[in-house]
Amino acid sequence: MNKTLEQLPALNLDALKIIVSDWGFPAYRAKQIIGWRNKGVLNPDDMRNLPQDLRTALHKHLCCQPLKQVQKQCSSDGTRKYLFALHSGKNIETVLIPEPERATVCISSQVGCVLDCPFCHTGTQKFEANLSAGEILAQVLAVKNDLRENPLPSELHNQVTHIVYMGMGEPMANEEALHASLSMLMAEDGLHISRRRITVSTSGLTPQIDRMGQLYPVNLAISLHSALDQERDTLVPINRKYPLQELRTCLDLYPLPHQRHITLEYLMLDGINDREKDLEALAMFVNLQRDRVNLIRFNPYPGSPYKGSASDHMNAFAQGLISKGIRATVRRSRGQDIMAACGQLKSSFAP
Ligand code: SAH
Ligand code: SF4
């Protein structure tokens, strides 16, 4: 791919109008192209109402190749895990999580991750690249296209309604592409998804959280995993740079719409962060008005060094939080049979 080509997934209507006018076509053609793009159709040959010479121009001057689907695995619960090849040849994973009333796409923001959280499969893979905004958006478009071509069973929702940045990588460490992709996800001439239906998960890069709050105040999820600095320094090493107190201040300033919450994600590891003193520290950290806690079951992957807390213990831990007035839930894991659950994503399919 020629790197200088603009990417169709990341273009807005005004920019495309200028481009097609430069090519000598009327501006309404841009609207038709954007209409196809937003449905997940990127290949100009499939844009049936365009003249052939415009299709040829699109092929030649814009990057409009869809992501190449290398593999797709479908879970018994409807979850689909996709392995896509970027134009660079590197692979990323994207997950579709359908439910009766909604369907969520979990997208990747980087190939690998620099942050090395020891419990995370992605963290075990060396960092290879930041995704461009076009590559982040192309994942959503590819899933939309797959839903058109291969609809889900009727009891599941067949339209993409929610987006979570919880796939491979740390979105805040790829800030420019994060912002550009958020802008396009929300734009009226883009995918037009409300900010209440978009969630960015981060291990806690506070300056970037501040900036996102000012520009794109979408839902925020924090991978907390411990409220004790000493433990979190190991579990989420970025804590050494942005310790808990700094994170707390940042979260208290994050703009929250009425009746919305910050989600504190808390992976439960046997004997590591599920003790009485961990519960006490977590309860001290939580801001009752702003936060809710999501307890996450540890998803093992081949060679992972940790053991998850037992289910009974997780429920007791949740009850301990609830008894202190904290909103706490135990997250249901999806797609575990195809290694599509949180923290199991990696660029190649594990044996
Ligand atoms: N880098 C971002 C987003 C990607 S990770 C972040 O860390 O928030 C998405 C979520 O999966 C995070 O909460 C992460 O802590 C969690 N996760 C990572 N490994 C996991 C595992 N093995 N089991 C369960 N959840 C895991
Ligand atoms: Fe990176 Fe998030 Fe995995 Fe940590 S949990 S290594 S920040 S992807």
XYZ file of C-alpha atoms and ligand atoms in Angstrom:
385
model
C 0.000 0.000 0.000
C 1.170 3.510 -0.751
C 1.266 5.143 2.674
C 0.371 8.583 1.335
C -3.058 7.440 0.114
C -5.915 8.740 2.234
C -7.952 6.012 3.894
C -11.624 5.860 3.041
C -12.638 4.606 6.530
C -11.249 7.793 8.114
C -12.560 10.409 5.646
C -15.421 12.713 6.474
C -18.006 13.899 3.971
C -16.568 17.381 3.452
C -13.082 16.049 2.760
C -14.440 13.470 0.314
C -16.556 16.091 -1.474
C -13.393 18.083 -2.184
C -11.598 14.957 -3.393
C -14.334 13.814 -5.812
C -14.769 17.379 -7.114
C -11.023 17.495 -7.812
C -11.500 14.333 -9.853
C -14.289 16.052 -11.812
C -17.343 14.367 -10.233
C -20.331 16.100 -8.631
C -20.299 16.440 -4.847
C -23.360 14.191 -4.334
C -21.193 11.240 -5.353
C -19.258 11.728 -2.093
C -22.478 11.230 -0.164
C -23.161 7.976 -1.987
C -19.663 6.717 -1.241
C -19.954 7.651 2.444
C -23.330 5.857 2.550
C -21.700 2.641 1.368
C -18.695 3.097 3.631
C -20.873 3.540 6.695
C -22.638 0.258 5.898
C -19.281 -1.476 5.870
C -18.821 -1.592 2.086
C -15.327 -0.370 1.204
C -14.613 -2.013 -2.128
C -15.668 0.447 -4.901
C -16.688 -2.488 -7.113
C -19.508 -3.215 -4.658
C -20.789 0.404 -4.672
C -23.479 -0.339 -7.200
C -24.734 3.191 -7.923
C -21.319 4.630 -8.902
C -20.128 5.039 -12.498
C -17.186 2.888 -13.528
C -14.771 5.812 -13.939
C -15.407 6.914 -10.361
C -14.799 3.384 -9.105
C -11.517 3.349 -10.985
C -10.527 6.713 -9.460
C -11.358 5.434 -5.986
C -9.219 2.340 -6.493
C -6.364 4.426 -7.753
C -6.314 7.400 -5.396
C -7.783 6.251 -2.093
C -7.014 3.355 0.208
C -10.334 1.542 0.144
C -9.301 -2.067 0.588
C -11.261 -3.712 3.401
C -9.212 -5.447 6.084
C -8.363 -8.945 4.977
C -10.152 -11.511 7.106
C -7.573 -14.184 7.826
C -9.749 -16.192 10.153
C -13.098 -16.010 11.910
C -14.139 -18.099 14.871
C -17.702 -18.277 16.106
C -18.499 -19.106 19.707
C -21.514 -21.108 20.789
C -22.848 -17.909 22.459
C -22.769 -15.947 19.168
C -19.480 -14.148 19.853
C -17.288 -13.867 16.777
C -13.549 -13.379 16.882
C -11.868 -12.093 13.745
C -8.229 -12.169 12.810
C -7.599 -9.385 10.301
C -4.454 -8.665 8.308
C -3.536 -4.998 8.009
C -2.101 -3.794 4.713
C 1.314 -3.921 6.390
C 0.797 -7.686 6.806
C 0.558 -7.463 10.612
C -2.406 -9.168 12.277
C -4.934 -7.852 14.760
C -7.991 -9.258 16.480
C -11.484 -7.815 16.738
C -14.414 -9.311 18.626
C -18.164 -9.013 18.118
C -20.256 -9.605 21.228
C -23.951 -9.864 20.332
C -26.819 -9.798 22.818
C -30.586 -9.665 22.271
C -30.812 -5.853 22.455
C -27.351 -4.713 21.409
C -24.164 -5.764 19.678
C -20.767 -4.560 20.817
C -17.581 -4.495 18.767
C -14.367 -4.759 20.757
C -11.605 -3.119 18.738
C -7.818 -3.146 18.849
C -5.772 0.044 18.859
C -2.245 -1.343 18.582
C -0.426 -4.456 17.438
C 0.911 -5.737 20.759
C 1.336 -3.401 23.729
C 4.324 -1.704 25.343
C 2.897 -1.791 28.817
C 3.624 -5.398 29.866
C 0.892 -6.134 32.397
C 1.971 -9.648 33.475
C -1.553 -11.180 33.398
C -2.354 -10.059 29.842
C -1.852 -12.153 26.727
C -1.439 -9.062 24.550
C 1.205 -7.773 26.959
C 3.304 -10.914 26.367
C 3.544 -10.009 22.699
C 6.131 -7.392 21.777
C 4.831 -4.036 20.632
C 4.829 -3.844 16.849
C 2.768 -0.889 15.680
C 0.195 1.757 16.362
C -2.933 1.381 14.244
C -3.979 4.358 12.143
C -7.454 5.824 12.633
C -8.422 4.182 9.339
C -7.304 0.781 10.608
C -9.215 1.213 13.870
C -12.387 2.188 12.006
C -11.927 -0.481 9.340
C -12.422 -3.117 12.056
C -15.916 -1.806 12.791
C -16.696 -1.607 9.080
C -15.489 -5.157 8.477
C -17.733 -6.457 11.265
C -20.703 -4.504 9.854
C -20.037 -6.033 6.479
C -19.848 -9.523 7.979
C -23.189 -8.960 9.758
C -24.772 -8.003 6.423
C -23.380 -11.048 4.687
C -23.717 -13.499 7.569
C -26.528 -12.367 9.887
C -26.749 -13.641 13.440
C -29.561 -15.925 14.623
C -32.753 -13.889 15.044
C -32.611 -13.859 18.869
C -29.420 -11.758 18.698
C -29.116 -8.107 17.642
C -27.725 -7.805 14.128
C -26.650 -4.130 14.139
C -23.510 -2.706 15.712
C -24.719 -0.486 18.561
C -21.750 -0.224 20.971
C -17.986 0.098 20.639
C -15.394 -0.766 23.272
C -11.673 -0.075 22.931
C -10.758 -3.212 24.845
C -8.966 -5.280 22.225
C -5.238 -5.396 21.735
C -3.160 -2.448 22.846
C -3.392 0.644 25.011
C -5.570 3.200 23.197
C -4.197 6.127 25.197
C -0.693 5.302 23.963
C -1.942 5.852 20.402
C -3.629 9.142 21.118
C -3.798 10.764 17.703
C -5.464 7.770 16.067
C -7.701 7.317 19.115
C -9.014 10.871 18.808
C -9.470 10.706 15.040
C -11.301 7.373 15.289
C -13.579 8.621 18.094
C -14.423 11.668 16.043
C -15.457 9.513 13.075
C -17.386 7.011 15.196
C -19.499 9.832 16.612
C -19.829 12.070 13.552
C -23.225 12.366 11.894
C -21.664 11.627 8.515
C -19.592 8.895 10.153
C -20.997 5.960 12.098
C -23.082 8.275 14.253
C -22.731 6.304 17.479
C -23.538 8.224 20.655
C -20.713 8.873 23.089
C -22.776 6.995 25.668
C -22.304 3.855 23.608
C -18.550 4.109 23.254
C -16.130 3.035 25.980
C -12.376 3.479 26.071
C -10.510 1.188 28.453
C -7.113 2.273 29.711
C -4.528 1.142 32.202
C -4.454 4.737 33.433
C -2.389 7.266 31.454
C -3.631 10.347 33.245
C -2.595 13.199 30.881
C -4.255 11.366 27.994
C -7.405 10.712 30.050
C -7.606 14.454 30.795
C -7.291 15.327 27.126
C -9.872 12.770 26.007
C -12.268 14.113 28.628
C -11.925 17.587 27.178
C -12.298 16.568 23.541
C -14.273 13.310 23.410
C -15.883 12.582 26.773
C -16.918 8.991 26.046
C -17.353 6.324 28.732
C -14.197 5.536 30.601
C -13.090 2.172 31.959
C -9.954 1.921 34.077
C -7.984 -1.285 34.429
C -7.421 -0.851 38.141
C -6.770 -4.424 39.357
C -5.375 -3.215 42.683
C -5.860 -0.173 44.883
C -2.528 -0.691 46.642
C 0.370 1.067 44.912
C 2.828 -1.666 45.805
C 0.719 -4.393 44.175
C -0.431 -2.274 41.263
C 3.165 -1.343 40.427
C 3.613 -5.015 39.496
C 0.216 -5.816 38.022
C -0.181 -2.629 35.991
C 3.379 -1.285 35.648
C 2.245 2.121 34.288
C 1.236 2.739 37.933
C 4.889 3.550 38.666
C 4.525 6.560 36.405
C 0.933 7.504 37.297
C 0.286 6.222 40.831
C -3.117 5.744 42.413
C -3.490 9.145 43.996
C -2.798 10.891 40.704
C -5.228 8.538 38.961
C -7.919 9.295 41.556
C -7.570 13.050 41.039
C -7.781 12.575 37.285
C -10.912 10.396 37.552
C -12.629 12.888 39.827
C -12.220 15.543 37.150
C -13.358 13.422 34.192
C -16.591 14.850 32.733
C -19.503 12.497 33.347
C -22.973 12.913 31.885
C -25.919 12.602 34.272
C -26.300 9.093 35.706
C -23.147 7.786 34.077
C -20.220 6.132 35.819
C -16.577 5.413 35.476
C -16.017 1.668 35.423
C -13.185 0.323 37.531
C -12.178 -3.012 36.065
C -10.798 -5.388 38.644
C -9.368 -8.688 37.531
C -9.486 -11.171 40.393
C -6.293 -13.155 40.920
C -6.134 -15.827 43.577
C -4.091 -14.708 46.580
C -2.758 -11.663 44.724
C -5.446 -8.994 44.850
C -8.454 -10.769 46.371
C -7.538 -10.589 50.074
C -9.350 -8.691 52.821
C -6.807 -5.877 52.710
C -7.289 -5.586 48.938
C -11.018 -5.189 49.434
C -10.460 -2.512 52.074
C -8.080 -0.597 49.820
C -10.461 -0.847 46.875
C -13.348 0.421 48.987
C -11.198 3.370 50.063
C -10.290 4.160 46.442
C -13.820 4.092 45.050
C -15.699 7.356 44.712
C -19.252 6.249 45.533
C -20.878 8.929 43.387
C -18.779 8.392 40.281
C -17.543 4.827 40.104
C -18.776 1.330 39.731
C -16.650 -1.777 40.031
C -16.634 -4.574 37.520
C -15.012 -7.723 38.864
C -13.461 -9.698 36.043
C -12.794 -13.386 35.985
C -9.219 -14.155 35.011
C -9.085 -15.681 31.568
C -6.141 -18.002 31.356
C -4.084 -18.385 28.211
C -1.388 -20.942 27.455
C 1.544 -20.311 29.798
C -0.185 -17.656 31.918
C 1.383 -17.416 35.384
C -1.761 -16.599 37.413
C -4.790 -18.402 38.740
C -8.176 -16.715 38.902
C -10.101 -16.406 42.186
C -12.788 -19.033 42.751
C -16.340 -18.052 41.764
C -17.596 -18.205 45.366
C -14.822 -15.933 46.460
C -15.556 -13.459 43.672
C -19.194 -13.320 44.720
C -18.214 -12.806 48.361
C -15.799 -10.022 47.332
C -18.593 -8.365 45.333
C -20.921 -8.638 48.343
C -18.232 -7.105 50.544
C -18.120 -4.092 48.220
C -21.911 -3.870 47.925
C -22.255 -3.887 51.722
C -20.152 -0.719 51.719
C -22.547 0.975 49.320
C -20.426 0.372 46.217
C -21.993 -0.601 42.893
C -20.218 -3.839 42.054
C -20.894 -6.561 39.524
C -19.155 -9.704 38.367
C -18.625 -9.547 34.625
C -19.981 -12.366 32.539
C -17.300 -13.630 30.221
C -18.131 -14.168 26.573
C -16.549 -16.200 23.842
C -14.188 -18.078 26.143
C -14.379 -21.221 24.025
C -12.680 -19.344 21.173
C -10.175 -17.393 23.349
C -12.034 -14.166 22.571
C -12.452 -13.071 26.166
C -10.682 -10.099 27.774
C -6.929 -10.347 27.776
C -6.816 -13.424 25.568
C -6.193 -11.585 22.331
C -2.915 -11.984 20.541
C -1.871 -11.541 16.930
C -1.699 -15.203 16.149
C -4.083 -17.948 17.101
C -2.762 -19.758 20.111
C -2.392 -23.524 19.836
N -4.923 -1.568 27.351
C -6.233 -1.280 27.767
C -7.302 -1.939 26.932
C -7.118 -3.386 26.529
S -7.178 -4.643 27.763
C -6.413 -1.636 29.223
O -5.522 -2.268 29.794
O -7.423 -1.233 29.793
C -8.909 -4.825 28.083
C -9.198 -5.381 29.488
O -8.866 -6.772 29.595
C -8.400 -4.673 30.583
O -9.194 -4.369 31.708
C -7.396 -5.719 30.951
O -6.880 -5.491 32.221
C -8.203 -6.993 30.827
N -7.410 -8.206 30.775
C -6.139 -8.329 30.333
N -5.722 -9.621 30.481
C -6.754 -10.309 31.012
C -6.950 -11.692 31.344
N -5.990 -12.593 31.160
N -8.152 -12.037 31.845
C -9.142 -11.137 32.000
N -9.030 -9.828 31.678
C -7.841 -9.412 31.199
Fe -1.496 -3.448 27.444
Fe -3.969 -3.325 28.523
Fe -2.718 -5.695 28.214
Fe -1.822 -3.958 30.049
S -3.841 -4.983 30.027
S -0.550 -5.138 28.581
S -2.190 -2.010 29.032
S -3.383 -4.332 26.585
